Amino acid sequence: MIRDIDLKEISDGKLYDLNDMAKLGVDDCSGCHACCCGMGDSITLDPYDVYRLEKGLGKSFEELLASNLELRVADGIILPCLKMNTGDSRFIDGKNERETCSFLDEKGRCSIHRFRPGICRLFPLGRIFDDATHKYFLQVHECHKERQTKYKIKKWIDTPELGRYESYIDRWHFFIKAISDRAPQMPEQDLKAVNMKILQLFYITPYDTGSDFYEQLDQRIAAFEK
Ligand code: SF4
Ligand code: SF4
């Protein structure tokens, strides 16, 4: 999600790179699942998140959309996000909870931990982008447990082929940003067509989960730009 933020208000004032250490560990979150509830539509999914979910759960994007995901519009662009349960409260780890992520199990643990989305992997870190790339910052108001253990950022992100992943994060961010910058000037029908093309090419068309994700993404971006 692209947000205008004042970093001084929400962070410890530092910017971090992959090799930096930050106080991130909180005893494996034992007894807490607060950041998996009440998140609204804020946990957006990029194509690699969907590739990971399709591979991990053996479900198509449409099957995920029927159960665990929904579509949201922000800055003119339609993207998928995690769906929070908005019906009756659920009994989770001894508490009645509302607006829970559908992947949160009854013990208050993430049932898809190995292939959870990138935003969940980062938390409580956020990314801030400049004209070409990004850095990380520590959100200080989002988790109320005391953070005791220092981790290297690159270990915290827990993602293979981190160099390729980081390049992809920039590429996807600036690809979507360029479209959303143009969105206010686009006729409604054109914007609708662009949104359908994004959804179809990058989300609905199944990924070959046995093949390299980044090569598939290159092909899809080339197809988009034709
Ligand atoms: S709010 Fe903090 S302690 Fe609780 S689950 Fe999230 S990261 Fe863990
Ligand atoms: S996917 Fe897992 S970590 Fe992310 S909000 Fe849902 S339960 Fe929490």
mmCIF file of N, CA and C in Angstrom, residues 15 55 57 74 84 108 132 136 138:
data_model
loop_
_atom_site.group_PDB
_atom_site.id
_atom_site.type_symbol
_atom_site.label_atom_id
_atom_site.label_comp_id
_atom_site.label_asym_id
_atom_site.label_seq_id
_atom_site.Cartn_x
_atom_site.Cartn_y
_atom_site.Cartn_z
ATOM 1 N N LEU A 15 16.460 4.484 9.618
ATOM 2 C CA LEU A 15 16.200 3.693 8.414
ATOM 3 C C LEU A 15 17.178 2.532 8.404
ATOM 4 N N LYS A 55 1.203 -22.138 -4.224
ATOM 5 C CA LYS A 55 2.119 -23.270 -4.052
ATOM 6 C C LYS A 55 1.899 -23.965 -2.706
ATOM 7 N N LEU A 57 -0.740 -23.842 -0.571
ATOM 8 C CA LEU A 57 -2.068 -24.383 -0.272
ATOM 9 C C LEU A 57 -2.626 -25.234 -1.397
ATOM 10 N N ALA A 74 -7.414 0.978 -3.932
ATOM 11 C CA ALA A 74 -6.661 2.068 -3.289
ATOM 12 C C ALA A 74 -5.878 2.791 -4.370
ATOM 13 N N MET A 84 -10.574 -10.288 6.379
ATOM 14 C CA MET A 84 -10.841 -10.481 7.810
ATOM 15 C C MET A 84 -12.265 -11.033 7.960
ATOM 16 N N GLY A 108 -4.522 -19.311 17.988
ATOM 17 C CA GLY A 108 -3.955 -17.965 17.844
ATOM 18 C C GLY A 108 -2.651 -17.964 17.069
ATOM 19 N N ALA A 132 14.181 5.319 -6.366
ATOM 20 C CA ALA A 132 14.679 4.132 -7.061
ATOM 21 C C ALA A 132 14.552 2.842 -6.258
ATOM 22 N N TYR A 136 14.074 0.086 5.163
ATOM 23 C CA TYR A 136 13.117 -0.417 6.154
ATOM 24 C C TYR A 136 13.040 0.528 7.346
ATOM 25 N N LEU A 138 11.151 0.781 11.507
ATOM 26 C CA LEU A 138 10.507 0.013 12.579
ATOM 27 C C LEU A 138 9.282 0.775 13.074
#
